[in-house]
Structure formats: structure tokens, C-alpha cells
Amino acid sequence: MKHSLLTLTAVLLAPLAGAGAAGQSARKPNVLFLFADDQRADTIAAHGNPHIKTPNLDRLAGAGFSFRSNYCFGGNSGAVCVPSRAMLMSGKTWFHIDTVSLKGVKLLPEHLQESGYVTFGTGKWHNGEPSWLRAFQRGRNVFFGGMSDHTKVPVRDLGPDGKLTQVRTGEKFSSELFADAAIEFLRSHDGKKPFFVYVAFTAPHDPRMPPLPYREAYYRNLPPLPANFLPQLPFDNGMMRGGRDENLGAWPRTETMIRDQLAEYYGLITHLDGEVGRILAALKETGQAENTIIIYAADNGLALGSHGLLGKQNVFEHSMRVPLIVAGPGIPQGKSTQAFSYLLDIFPTLCDTIGIRRPAGLEGESLRPLWEGKKDRVRDSVFLPFIQIQRAVRDHRWKLICYPKIGHIQLFDLQSDPDERTNLVDRPDSAEHVRRLLKLMRQWQAKVGDTLKLPTENKPPEKVDLTGRQREPDQWQPEWIRKKYFDAPQGQSAAPPAAPHVAGPPKAASTPNIVVILADDLGYGDVQCYNPHRGKIPTPNMDRLAAEGMRCTDGHSSSGVCSPSRYALLTGRYHWRTRLQAGIVGVFGDPLIAPDRLTIAGLAKQHGYRTACIGKWHLGRDWGIPQEKRALFHIGQGSPAVTDAHRAAWQEVFSKPIAGGPTARGFDEYFGTDVPNWPPYCFIENDRTIGIPSEFLPAALLRDNQASLQGPALKGWKLEPILPTLGDRACDFIARRAKAKQPFLLYMPLTSPHTPLAVNDAWKGKSGLGLAYPDFLMETDAVVGRVLDAIEQSGIAGNTLVFFTSDNGCAPYIGAKALEAQGHFPSGPLRGYKGDVWEGGHRVPFVVRWPGVVKPGSVCRQLVHQADVMATLADVLGTKLPDNAGEDSFSLVPLLTGEDRPIRQHAVSCASRGVAGLRKGPWKLIFEPDPLAKTDVRLYNLDDDIGETSSVAAARPELVAAMKALMGHLIADGRSTPGAAQKNDVEVRIHKMGTPTPGKKAARAKAKRPPGK
Ligand SMILES: [Ca+2]
Ligand SMILES: [Ca+2]
């Protein structure tokens, strides 16, 4: 029965596959094996790295099955490539083979040849010529060795006589050279036999010298430090006395050096990715894709700053874990497994998948049952033996590393500590884990014949410090790398060649005057220079400031509304760490800034500054209103009659100082209106109202985007004088303080172009757009101009650092649609308006002018946040913030001094109703469900989709998971900058607010109302 079925199958398939013996084997799938050199497992975008671009590998991952816990089985040499490739090709561990020559062992390509395959090789072979000649029948651009200058690879071909040709120098970049050879083979293949094509790239192995555009792209957007970055490994893991990999950068490793080397490493990978794309395209073009198994893997990982290391000579995850993707007929698409696998499993896996016998003695397992769903694991643990100096074993949660030479043991809980940062070995409750894992390690040793004696107890290692140790570049490093990483003074790395430097950094501890102008509800597209094509309202003064300074195009407020954004700007801490999870501080609300919280004003005062706040506060005060009299203060709508009870209560409260305002939060002086469209309708100077409110506003002032809420007002209070009066006061302060020897900080939160849209006569109709808002915006711009003039005329412009920004986007209710109908788009290219978690809610104009430091007319495209003003100020003053201040603040000084690299890896900005948006590089995750896509969050790539039009959350589950985890950390740590963890004031809910709950409607309605208390 079995026999006849087989015969029937053969007969049915024969006409499709051609005739004769060749036809018999042509039914077997081809194998295209793409093998990278020194590529860490975490360098594929689709596998959750938002900082690297690997579009072709992403596509391959989407079309195939990814092994996410795939390892190299250690090695017996510092040149890890040699044993790794030997184990791959033989399917055996390094204990049982001659890794250098592969003498006497059946190799994967040899075995495939015997099963009717034609074998073709290009690229790196590090196990000697005789073994290559056994493995391959065809070959072009073959490189024998470990490494070379990528632009001068010494290569050889397999001649028609079966011998290798003389060495010649490749004329292209290594990856292109090997891709060319593979493509040439694919195009010329006659299809008579199935092929095994092995493309062994030398990238991203050093020298890390990708073609210039590839590294420039990453210099502009430097990858972040690895989470487990250390300046040095503090002990000798057995490789600290030599080893060329570690010599590629000075000790201690610096952030600049590591991030530059990462940029260069990522550049090599992105370039390699492009060549992979070309090969896959050729496979498709030639009609062979359908019947080809594609394997993508790398021989070993690399440290690149992790644990203070640069090499792969260690058994940490970053160095032993490698990518493995398999795609092809019968293999599920876009799926992955966390089951443990090894590179040496590939040999038996291919035998199993192709349907050929596996040679005796293979030590790996077939991985086919994993993608078929027949097994969820092929082993329960992973053993990583490295020479005679390191041994590691891991299970699904715990990892034990032994350093037998120094008796040191490390224990990591990979579940809570995937980056292997905290050694738990000396904790009392770890003893059981250590015992169990040592036993497991001995079982592995017995299985492979490893006789190395393991330590049984941890001996604290001796401290090692390699600072200043001499290093020599090897012959393959190109001139610019020698210059950059070897000629620079020890411990420093020269600047990346592509980063422009326009001016020297400020002197340590300089004391410029600081002016922060914060517009209110000014949209990203409302400022001409931000929206030259779709902005129709002249803003010559704001444009002039930008022309004299730096215009940031990716600057954000903490929220889409007033109070929360102001909180973050003044404290350098996200507002959502406070009670204000949604909405704004309500009418006559309590102070949002805690009395002991450091503000930018408090910091400046500590350094001898005179500090002033002139404008709208909206961060609460201790108004001293007795609970039972609150109704007499917060009246709402309409124009009721004023009673004696009203007047008496107002007299009582407004005749006393009002505590908890600006002068209690670091400002020496204050003048302004608390919130111009809310009561009390009067000016406040320092902690006193100017006059005692005794009337209600006339009804006419509560319409047409004027005042919003009825309440106590001065008799005859007018809304139009508010803005010009603030301008007068600011100019007066500047002129007064310019004469003093003391530096000053002026925080000027404008009341405009927020409502009341109280345009003065001189500006009425100026915009020609027939609406109050554009006229009011022009009036606002003129006030900014007056303040800039005052700085100029006082002779202090050269020593004054000016920030100009807005607390949130344009309010849609000021007539946004009518403006858009006339060609003015208040949010520019962005989606949404004030209040939104969309970019239009919180991406705002953000300009910095600092003559002599900031290059005039420069544009900064890096992610920045208003919370950054705090750390910037500290940096300028040459001081360090304490752990409990500016927890979410990153210094802008590198950007101001002309560096072009990310200063922050992430930023959070929320909707007024609380919903959080998390940025990480170009990615933005919104914690709100997308009902159409049925995802619980939305994900946008702002590089490609600035208008947030199509969520890619469904397609990027791993990135979504990584960003959710990041949000969890930012919340749990109480900070997003390095430093001691801090407590949030309340339980943070901004990442849960988008999730529907029974009480959601009520909560939304509450958040929409100005929340009173
Ligand atoms: Ca390697
Ligand atoms: Ca606002």
C-alpha cells in the first residue's frame, strides 16, 4: 500500500518536475542560506528594535518563522567565528570536531551534494580551503579568513579546473561583492538540480566602515546606549588581557564613543539588509522563490558597549544570541518562537525539511516540529561553553555564568532582568537556583564531554580598571577609524565626521539671562516659519527669533492643555506623575506644584538669579476660600445680581495674601492674571489682587470666545488691556534688571492667542481673514517683538538665552475650520488640535536663541520636550540636578552647541483627557484602542506618516510590546532620566485611560468639564 502510494505520487509529480534522475531531485526545494557575521540578535527592526532600519529582513521575518531564542554554542577560540561556523557546517559541538580544519567530518553542503544538490558558495570561509573545496562545487568571490577592509576584500573563485584562482582584490564593498556573486548564480542556474547557495557576508563584522550615507543616517539619529551599558567590565572574564575586539575603543567606554560605534554598526547592517533585498529580488525574478527555503542567521553576537565590552568573547546574551529566520514552502508566515535553538540545529532541520537522511552523530535537533506546531520546545535549557574561561547555562527564567579561572559566579533572573545587569548570586534565596543550575550545567558537560572544573561558590572578583591602556589598530582599520578611535586622547572619541559643530560649548557655569516666552494655544502651523506654505498669518517677530536661533521641529509640550504642560515646563517632570491625570487645574484650584518641588525659577535663584513670572499662571493657588463659601466664587454662566453675601466673601478672601502661587514656587516677583477667561477678573501682583473684585462681568463678555466663566470681577474690568499690560510689565522688568549686575530669569506665559480673543483696536481686521483669532495672533506676535526689542535695547541680547514655545496646539473652537477654508492650517501638517493626543495637540513651535552658542537659522529635528528646559538650565549653570528634581528632563545643550544626535530616546505627551502618547524614535504609541484594526493601541511611524493616518499596531506586535514595557518602566521608575528611582504622587493611569471601562463615559465627561473640586 505504502509503496503504491509513493509510486502514484512520483508519477503525478513527474511531468511538473521534468524527466529522469534530475527531475527526481528537482522536486526538493532549493536552499538559500544568508549568513551574517557578528550580528546581534536585537538588530532587526521587525524583532523589536525601533532604532535600526532593516526593511528587507523585516519583510523576510513577515514571510517566515523567527527563532527568537537562538544561540551559538559557545566556542573554543577568541575568534568565535571559527568554531561557530564549524558547528553550523558539521551539526556538532566544538568538543567533537577539529574546528580549524573540519577534517574528517561530513559537512552540510557535502551531505546535500550527495542528495542531488548543486552547491554554490560565496563570501567568508574561516575553516580552511580543503574543507571549502569539499563543500562546494561552484564558487565565486570567496574570502578565506576572518576579516578584511570591506572595500578591499581578497577574494578567489573556483576555477573550471576545480582549483581556486589566485587571490584578487574585490572592487566593491564586501556585501555587494557577495550579493553580486549570489545573484549571478541564481540567474544562471539551469534548474536541473536543486541548489544550496551559501552567502556568508563579512558584515557587520568590523572594521565598522559602512559606506558614508549609511553611517551619516545614523549619526543624525544616534542609536541609544544599550540598557546594560557600562564604562568597563569591572572584573577579568578571561579576555581582558588581549583580544582585538575589545581594543576597538578606549577604556572607560564613553556614551559618545559607543553610540558612534553603534551608528557605524547599524549602518553596516542596514547596508547589508539592502544587499539581502537584492538577492531576494533576484530569487523572485528568476521564478525560484516559491520552491526555495531561505535561511537568515549570523555566527555570533557582539557586545558593543553592553557590560563595558566591545567584543563577542563572552557568554552574555548579547554575544551568544543570534538571529535565525527560516522562510519557504510549508513554513508559517510572520510567526516566531521563544523555544531554545542553536545554529547547529540547522543541519538536522534541513535534512528533516527536505526529506533526506541525517548523518549519524549530529548533535542538534530538527526545528521543523516547532514551526509545524507539533512541539513547543526541542530542549529545556541552553549551555554556552566558551574556551576554558566561561560557562553559562540558562533555562526559561534563570541564567548562571561561571568564570572558573577566578571562581566567580553570576546569577541572573532573565525574566525581570533580560539585560543581565543584576547579579543575584549572593542573595540568600538564590542558593537553591545556583545549586540547581550548577547541576544542570554538569549534566550538559557530561553530555558533550566537557571536563572543565566548575566553581561551587562565588568568589568576589578582583576589580580591574583598564583606563588608559595602550591600544594599537590592526591593519584592516581604515584611516578615519584609526583617527577617530585610536588617535583621540584616551577615554575620548573624536566627533563623528558628519556631525556639524558650529560653536564651542558654553563655558562651564555660564550665567546668561534666561527668558522663557510661553504662548497659549498657539498651533504648530500658526507660526509662519513652521508652516510657510499653509500658514496665512504673518508672524514676523516669531520668525525673526527663529532666524536668529534654532527652530526645533519635533518639540513637545507634556499635554494638549494648559496646566499639565506648564507643570512639566517649570519642573522638568511629567505632569502625570501628579494628581493631574487628566484635565486642568480647576477654577480656584489648589496648587499643582508641591511646595518642596524645584522649579526652573527655584534653580535659578539658587544660582543668584532674580526671577520673575509675568503672565498666566494656571497652576493653582491656596486661595483661602472657605468651603461653605465656594459657591459665591465660582458662579458659572450668566450675569446674576451681586449680593451682599458675594461682596462680603470676596472682600474677606481678596483682602488677604493668596498663598501657594508663583512667589511661593521660586519666583521673586509675579504679575498677571491667573487665568484670563476665568475669575477672579483682576490682575494679581505677587500674592495680592490689584483691587478687590466687587461685580460680575457684563453678559456681553461671556460670549464669542471672550471670558468663559462668570465670577468675581473688578468694576469695569476689560479684557483687551491684559495682553499689552503683560508686554509693558515684561519690558519694564527687562530694562530694570539689565542695569543690575545680577542675572535674571523671566518666565512669560502669555495669555494669548488663547481666549478671551480680546483684540485691541489697532489689530482689528489686520489679518484680513475676518476672524478675531488671526488678528489676535498678530497682536501676540507684536508683543513677542516688543519683548525681544527690550532685550536688544537693554544691551543684553548677546548674553540672554531665549526660549519661545506654546503650551499646546491651536484650539479648534477659535474658528479653525473657517481658517482652513481660507488656506490657513493652524496645525500645519499635523493631525488634531488642542486637547488631542495627536501631534496637533502637543507638537508646538519651539525656538531657542542664544547668540554665540546657537547657530543662527539652524533647524533641529531631534525629539525635544518642554520638560527639557530644567536640565538645560542646570547644564548651563554647570550644576547637577538632585535625584528628586527634573526627573523627566534632558539637557538641550548638546543640540544648542551644534551636535545633531538624540538627547532623549522617548517622550510622553498626553491628551487633555489623559490618554498617553509615547514617542520612541520615530514611533508613537497611543494608548487607546483602534476599533477598526481591533488593536488595543495605535502605532504610527511619524517619519513616514506625520499625519498619523494609518496605525501599524497590528503589523508590529513586538514593537508594541516593547513600547508598552517602556511605558511601564517610565511610570514605575518615577523618572525617565538616569538617577535614583522616585515615587509618583498617585497611581498613574494615563496608559489605561483609553481602555473602555464601565465608568469611562462618566470619567470623560468629568475630564471635559473644567474640574472643580
Ligand atoms: Ca563572527
Ligand atoms: Ca493652553
JSON list of C-alpha atoms in Angstrom, two decimals, residues 255-401:
[
{"chain": "A", "resi": 255, "resn": "GLU", "atom": "CA", "xyz": [28.48, 57.25, 25.70]},
{"chain": "A", "resi": 256, "resn": "THR", "atom": "CA", "xyz": [29.69, 59.22, 22.69]},
{"chain": "A", "resi": 257, "resn": "MET", "atom": "CA", "xyz": [32.10, 56.51, 21.58]},
{"chain": "A", "resi": 258, "resn": "ILE", "atom": "CA", "xyz": [29.62, 53.67, 21.99]},
{"chain": "A", "resi": 259, "resn": "ARG", "atom": "CA", "xyz": [26.77, 55.45, 20.27]},
{"chain": "A", "resi": 260, "resn": "ASP", "atom": "CA", "xyz": [29.03, 56.37, 17.38]},
{"chain": "A", "resi": 261, "resn": "GLN", "atom": "CA", "xyz": [30.22, 52.78, 17.04]},
{"chain": "A", "resi": 262, "resn": "LEU", "atom": "CA", "xyz": [26.60, 51.62, 17.21]},
{"chain": "A", "resi": 263, "resn": "ALA", "atom": "CA", "xyz": [25.78, 54.08, 14.42]},
{"chain": "A", "resi": 264, "resn": "GLU", "atom": "CA", "xyz": [28.56, 52.57, 12.32]},
{"chain": "A", "resi": 265, "resn": "TYR", "atom": "CA", "xyz": [27.50, 49.01, 13.20]},
{"chain": "A", "resi": 266, "resn": "TYR", "atom": "CA", "xyz": [23.85, 49.74, 12.39]},
{"chain": "A", "resi": 267, "resn": "GLY", "atom": "CA", "xyz": [24.97, 51.37, 9.16]},
{"chain": "A", "resi": 268, "resn": "LEU", "atom": "CA", "xyz": [26.74, 48.14, 8.15]},
{"chain": "A", "resi": 269, "resn": "ILE", "atom": "CA", "xyz": [23.59, 46.16, 8.94]},
{"chain": "A", "resi": 270, "resn": "THR", "atom": "CA", "xyz": [21.29, 48.47, 7.00]},
{"chain": "A", "resi": 271, "resn": "HIS", "atom": "CA", "xyz": [23.64, 48.30, 4.04]},
{"chain": "A", "resi": 272, "resn": "LEU", "atom": "CA", "xyz": [23.76, 44.50, 4.36]},
{"chain": "A", "resi": 273, "resn": "ASP", "atom": "CA", "xyz": [19.97, 44.49, 4.53]},
{"chain": "A", "resi": 274, "resn": "GLY", "atom": "CA", "xyz": [19.84, 46.23, 1.16]},
{"chain": "A", "resi": 275, "resn": "GLU", "atom": "CA", "xyz": [22.04, 43.54, -0.38]},
{"chain": "A", "resi": 276, "resn": "VAL", "atom": "CA", "xyz": [19.83, 40.83, 1.13]},
{"chain": "A", "resi": 277, "resn": "GLY", "atom": "CA", "xyz": [16.93, 42.61, -0.57]},
{"chain": "A", "resi": 278, "resn": "ARG", "atom": "CA", "xyz": [18.72, 42.44, -3.93]},
{"chain": "A", "resi": 279, "resn": "ILE", "atom": "CA", "xyz": [19.36, 38.71, -3.57]},
{"chain": "A", "resi": 280, "resn": "LEU", "atom": "CA", "xyz": [15.75, 38.00, -2.58]},
{"chain": "A", "resi": 281, "resn": "ALA", "atom": "CA", "xyz": [14.54, 40.07, -5.52]},
{"chain": "A", "resi": 282, "resn": "ALA", "atom": "CA", "xyz": [16.73, 38.02, -7.88]},
{"chain": "A", "resi": 283, "resn": "LEU", "atom": "CA", "xyz": [15.32, 34.82, -6.40]},
{"chain": "A", "resi": 284, "resn": "LYS", "atom": "CA", "xyz": [11.82, 36.06, -7.12]},
{"chain": "A", "resi": 285, "resn": "GLU", "atom": "CA", "xyz": [12.66, 37.36, -10.59]},
{"chain": "A", "resi": 286, "resn": "THR", "atom": "CA", "xyz": [14.07, 34.01, -11.63]},
{"chain": "A", "resi": 287, "resn": "GLY", "atom": "CA", "xyz": [10.88, 32.23, -10.53]},
{"chain": "A", "resi": 288, "resn": "GLN", "atom": "CA", "xyz": [12.66, 30.19, -7.89]},
{"chain": "A", "resi": 289, "resn": "ALA", "atom": "CA", "xyz": [11.28, 31.84, -4.76]},
{"chain": "A", "resi": 290, "resn": "GLU", "atom": "CA", "xyz": [8.28, 29.54, -4.45]},
{"chain": "A", "resi": 291, "resn": "ASN", "atom": "CA", "xyz": [10.45, 26.48, -4.14]},
{"chain": "A", "resi": 292, "resn": "THR", "atom": "CA", "xyz": [13.27, 27.84, -2.02]},
{"chain": "A", "resi": 293, "resn": "ILE", "atom": "CA", "xyz": [13.88, 27.61, 1.69]},
{"chain": "A", "resi": 294, "resn": "ILE", "atom": "CA", "xyz": [15.51, 30.82, 2.83]},
{"chain": "A", "resi": 295, "resn": "ILE", "atom": "CA", "xyz": [17.58, 30.85, 5.99]},
{"chain": "A", "resi": 296, "resn": "TYR", "atom": "CA", "xyz": [18.93, 34.02, 7.56]},
{"chain": "A", "resi": 297, "resn": "ALA", "atom": "CA", "xyz": [21.28, 33.77, 10.53]},
{"chain": "A", "resi": 298, "resn": "ALA", "atom": "CA", "xyz": [24.53, 35.11, 11.98]},
{"chain": "A", "resi": 299, "resn": "ASP", "atom": "CA", "xyz": [27.50, 33.34, 13.50]},
{"chain": "A", "resi": 300, "resn": "ASN", "atom": "CA", "xyz": [27.66, 35.20, 16.82]},
{"chain": "A", "resi": 301, "resn": "GLY", "atom": "CA", "xyz": [26.56, 38.40, 18.52]},
{"chain": "A", "resi": 302, "resn": "LEU", "atom": "CA", "xyz": [28.62, 41.32, 19.80]},
{"chain": "A", "resi": 303, "resn": "ALA", "atom": "CA", "xyz": [28.78, 43.41, 22.98]},
{"chain": "A", "resi": 304, "resn": "LEU", "atom": "CA", "xyz": [29.09, 46.97, 21.61]},
{"chain": "A", "resi": 305, "resn": "GLY", "atom": "CA", "xyz": [29.05, 48.70, 24.97]},
{"chain": "A", "resi": 306, "resn": "SER", "atom": "CA", "xyz": [26.98, 46.12, 26.81]},
{"chain": "A", "resi": 307, "resn": "HIS", "atom": "CA", "xyz": [28.66, 45.29, 30.13]},
{"chain": "A", "resi": 308, "resn": "GLY", "atom": "CA", "xyz": [31.54, 47.59, 29.15]},
{"chain": "A", "resi": 309, "resn": "LEU", "atom": "CA", "xyz": [32.58, 45.20, 26.38]},
{"chain": "A", "resi": 310, "resn": "LEU", "atom": "CA", "xyz": [33.03, 45.64, 22.64]},
{"chain": "A", "resi": 311, "resn": "GLY", "atom": "CA", "xyz": [33.66, 42.04, 21.56]},
{"chain": "A", "resi": 312, "resn": "LYS", "atom": "CA", "xyz": [31.88, 38.70, 21.35]},
{"chain": "A", "resi": 313, "resn": "GLN", "atom": "CA", "xyz": [34.23, 36.77, 23.62]},
{"chain": "A", "resi": 314, "resn": "ASN", "atom": "CA", "xyz": [31.73, 36.27, 26.42]},
{"chain": "A", "resi": 315, "resn": "VAL", "atom": "CA", "xyz": [28.62, 34.22, 27.15]},
{"chain": "A", "resi": 316, "resn": "PHE", "atom": "CA", "xyz": [26.23, 37.09, 27.83]},
{"chain": "A", "resi": 317, "resn": "GLU", "atom": "CA", "xyz": [23.03, 37.08, 25.77]},
{"chain": "A", "resi": 318, "resn": "HIS", "atom": "CA", "xyz": [24.18, 39.93, 23.53]},
{"chain": "A", "resi": 319, "resn": "SER", "atom": "CA", "xyz": [27.16, 37.94, 22.31]},
{"chain": "A", "resi": 320, "resn": "MET", "atom": "CA", "xyz": [25.79, 34.40, 22.10]},
{"chain": "A", "resi": 321, "resn": "ARG", "atom": "CA", "xyz": [22.29, 35.08, 20.87]},
{"chain": "A", "resi": 322, "resn": "VAL", "atom": "CA", "xyz": [21.91, 35.38, 17.11]},
{"chain": "A", "resi": 323, "resn": "PRO", "atom": "CA", "xyz": [19.14, 35.94, 14.58]},
{"chain": "A", "resi": 324, "resn": "LEU", "atom": "CA", "xyz": [17.57, 32.95, 12.84]},
{"chain": "A", "resi": 325, "resn": "ILE", "atom": "CA", "xyz": [14.73, 33.30, 10.36]},
{"chain": "A", "resi": 326, "resn": "VAL", "atom": "CA", "xyz": [13.51, 30.46, 8.14]},
{"chain": "A", "resi": 327, "resn": "ALA", "atom": "CA", "xyz": [11.05, 31.01, 5.29]},
{"chain": "A", "resi": 328, "resn": "GLY", "atom": "CA", "xyz": [9.80, 28.87, 2.43]},
{"chain": "A", "resi": 329, "resn": "PRO", "atom": "CA", "xyz": [7.24, 26.34, 1.28]},
{"chain": "A", "resi": 330, "resn": "GLY", "atom": "CA", "xyz": [5.21, 24.94, 4.17]},
{"chain": "A", "resi": 331, "resn": "ILE", "atom": "CA", "xyz": [6.70, 27.31, 6.74]},
{"chain": "A", "resi": 332, "resn": "PRO", "atom": "CA", "xyz": [4.22, 29.60, 8.51]},
{"chain": "A", "resi": 333, "resn": "GLN", "atom": "CA", "xyz": [4.48, 33.31, 7.80]},
{"chain": "A", "resi": 334, "resn": "GLY", "atom": "CA", "xyz": [5.12, 36.03, 10.35]},
{"chain": "A", "resi": 335, "resn": "LYS", "atom": "CA", "xyz": [5.30, 33.63, 13.28]},
{"chain": "A", "resi": 336, "resn": "SER", "atom": "CA", "xyz": [8.01, 33.17, 15.86]},
{"chain": "A", "resi": 337, "resn": "THR", "atom": "CA", "xyz": [9.01, 31.03, 18.80]},
{"chain": "A", "resi": 338, "resn": "GLN", "atom": "CA", "xyz": [10.90, 31.57, 22.02]},
{"chain": "A", "resi": 339, "resn": "ALA", "atom": "CA", "xyz": [11.89, 27.89, 22.09]},
{"chain": "A", "resi": 340, "resn": "PHE", "atom": "CA", "xyz": [15.64, 27.43, 22.56]},
{"chain": "A", "resi": 341, "resn": "SER", "atom": "CA", "xyz": [17.56, 26.64, 19.40]},
{"chain": "A", "resi": 342, "resn": "TYR", "atom": "CA", "xyz": [21.19, 26.53, 18.28]},
{"chain": "A", "resi": 343, "resn": "LEU", "atom": "CA", "xyz": [22.84, 27.25, 14.96]},
{"chain": "A", "resi": 344, "resn": "LEU", "atom": "CA", "xyz": [23.92, 23.62, 14.92]},
{"chain": "A", "resi": 345, "resn": "ASP", "atom": "CA", "xyz": [20.24, 22.64, 14.71]},
{"chain": "A", "resi": 346, "resn": "ILE", "atom": "CA", "xyz": [20.14, 23.95, 11.14]},
{"chain": "A", "resi": 347, "resn": "PHE", "atom": "CA", "xyz": [21.84, 20.84, 9.70]},
{"chain": "A", "resi": 348, "resn": "PRO", "atom": "CA", "xyz": [19.29, 18.31, 11.08]},
{"chain": "A", "resi": 349, "resn": "THR", "atom": "CA", "xyz": [16.44, 20.78, 10.42]},
{"chain": "A", "resi": 350, "resn": "LEU", "atom": "CA", "xyz": [17.30, 20.96, 6.72]},
{"chain": "A", "resi": 351, "resn": "CYS", "atom": "CA", "xyz": [17.59, 17.17, 6.46]},
{"chain": "A", "resi": 352, "resn": "ASP", "atom": "CA", "xyz": [14.18, 16.83, 8.06]},
{"chain": "A", "resi": 353, "resn": "THR", "atom": "CA", "xyz": [12.56, 19.54, 5.93]},
{"chain": "A", "resi": 354, "resn": "ILE", "atom": "CA", "xyz": [13.99, 18.41, 2.60]},
{"chain": "A", "resi": 355, "resn": "GLY", "atom": "CA", "xyz": [13.31, 14.80, 3.45]},
{"chain": "A", "resi": 356, "resn": "ILE", "atom": "CA", "xyz": [16.81, 13.34, 3.39]},
{"chain": "A", "resi": 357, "resn": "ARG", "atom": "CA", "xyz": [18.52, 11.06, 5.87]},
{"chain": "A", "resi": 358, "resn": "ARG", "atom": "CA", "xyz": [20.50, 12.79, 8.60]},
{"chain": "A", "resi": 359, "resn": "PRO", "atom": "CA", "xyz": [24.10, 11.66, 9.04]},
{"chain": "A", "resi": 360, "resn": "ALA", "atom": "CA", "xyz": [24.95, 9.84, 12.23]},
{"chain": "A", "resi": 361, "resn": "GLY", "atom": "CA", "xyz": [26.34, 11.79, 15.15]},
{"chain": "A", "resi": 362, "resn": "LEU", "atom": "CA", "xyz": [24.60, 15.15, 14.63]},
{"chain": "A", "resi": 363, "resn": "GLU", "atom": "CA", "xyz": [24.22, 16.83, 17.99]},
{"chain": "A", "resi": 364, "resn": "GLY", "atom": "CA", "xyz": [21.45, 19.29, 17.09]},
{"chain": "A", "resi": 365, "resn": "GLU", "atom": "CA", "xyz": [17.70, 18.83, 16.87]},
{"chain": "A", "resi": 366, "resn": "SER", "atom": "CA", "xyz": [15.31, 19.37, 13.99]},
{"chain": "A", "resi": 367, "resn": "LEU", "atom": "CA", "xyz": [13.41, 22.63, 14.49]},
{"chain": "A", "resi": 368, "resn": "ARG", "atom": "CA", "xyz": [10.70, 21.69, 11.99]},
{"chain": "A", "resi": 369, "resn": "PRO", "atom": "CA", "xyz": [8.25, 20.47, 14.68]},
{"chain": "A", "resi": 370, "resn": "LEU", "atom": "CA", "xyz": [8.37, 23.98, 16.18]},
{"chain": "A", "resi": 371, "resn": "TRP", "atom": "CA", "xyz": [7.02, 25.75, 13.12]},
{"chain": "A", "resi": 372, "resn": "GLU", "atom": "CA", "xyz": [4.60, 22.93, 12.47]},
{"chain": "A", "resi": 373, "resn": "GLY", "atom": "CA", "xyz": [3.26, 23.40, 15.99]},
{"chain": "A", "resi": 374, "resn": "LYS", "atom": "CA", "xyz": [3.93, 19.78, 16.89]},
{"chain": "A", "resi": 375, "resn": "LYS", "atom": "CA", "xyz": [6.30, 20.73, 19.71]},
{"chain": "A", "resi": 376, "resn": "ASP", "atom": "CA", "xyz": [6.70, 23.86, 21.74]},
{"chain": "A", "resi": 377, "resn": "ARG", "atom": "CA", "xyz": [10.35, 23.18, 22.57]},
{"chain": "A", "resi": 378, "resn": "VAL", "atom": "CA", "xyz": [13.19, 20.92, 21.50]},
{"chain": "A", "resi": 379, "resn": "ARG", "atom": "CA", "xyz": [15.26, 21.40, 24.66]},
{"chain": "A", "resi": 380, "resn": "ASP", "atom": "CA", "xyz": [14.69, 22.82, 28.12]},
{"chain": "A", "resi": 381, "resn": "SER", "atom": "CA", "xyz": [17.93, 24.66, 28.61]},
{"chain": "A", "resi": 382, "resn": "VAL", "atom": "CA", "xyz": [20.86, 26.22, 26.79]},
{"chain": "A", "resi": 383, "resn": "PHE", "atom": "CA", "xyz": [24.53, 25.58, 27.55]},
{"chain": "A", "resi": 384, "resn": "LEU", "atom": "CA", "xyz": [27.15, 28.11, 26.49]},
{"chain": "A", "resi": 385, "resn": "PRO", "atom": "CA", "xyz": [30.73, 26.91, 26.96]},
{"chain": "A", "resi": 386, "resn": "PHE", "atom": "CA", "xyz": [33.46, 29.35, 25.98]},
{"chain": "A", "resi": 387, "resn": "ILE", "atom": "CA", "xyz": [37.06, 28.13, 25.85]},
{"chain": "A", "resi": 388, "resn": "GLN", "atom": "CA", "xyz": [38.20, 27.18, 29.37]},
{"chain": "A", "resi": 389, "resn": "ILE", "atom": "CA", "xyz": [37.22, 30.51, 30.89]},
{"chain": "A", "resi": 390, "resn": "GLN", "atom": "CA", "xyz": [33.44, 30.83, 30.85]},
{"chain": "A", "resi": 391, "resn": "ARG", "atom": "CA", "xyz": [30.46, 28.51, 31.17]},
{"chain": "A", "resi": 392, "resn": "ALA", "atom": "CA", "xyz": [26.81, 29.53, 31.15]},
{"chain": "A", "resi": 393, "resn": "VAL", "atom": "CA", "xyz": [23.56, 27.67, 31.38]},
{"chain": "A", "resi": 394, "resn": "ARG", "atom": "CA", "xyz": [20.08, 29.10, 31.16]},
{"chain": "A", "resi": 395, "resn": "ASP", "atom": "CA", "xyz": [16.54, 27.86, 31.45]},
{"chain": "A", "resi": 396, "resn": "HIS", "atom": "CA", "xyz": [13.38, 29.78, 30.71]},
{"chain": "A", "resi": 397, "resn": "ARG", "atom": "CA", "xyz": [13.98, 32.19, 33.55]},
{"chain": "A", "resi": 398, "resn": "TRP", "atom": "CA", "xyz": [17.38, 31.85, 35.20]},
{"chain": "A", "resi": 399, "resn": "LYS", "atom": "CA", "xyz": [20.92, 32.06, 33.90]},
{"chain": "A", "resi": 400, "resn": "LEU", "atom": "CA", "xyz": [24.10, 31.04, 35.65]},
{"chain": "A", "resi": 401, "resn": "ILE", "atom": "CA", "xyz": [27.54, 32.08, 34.44]}
]
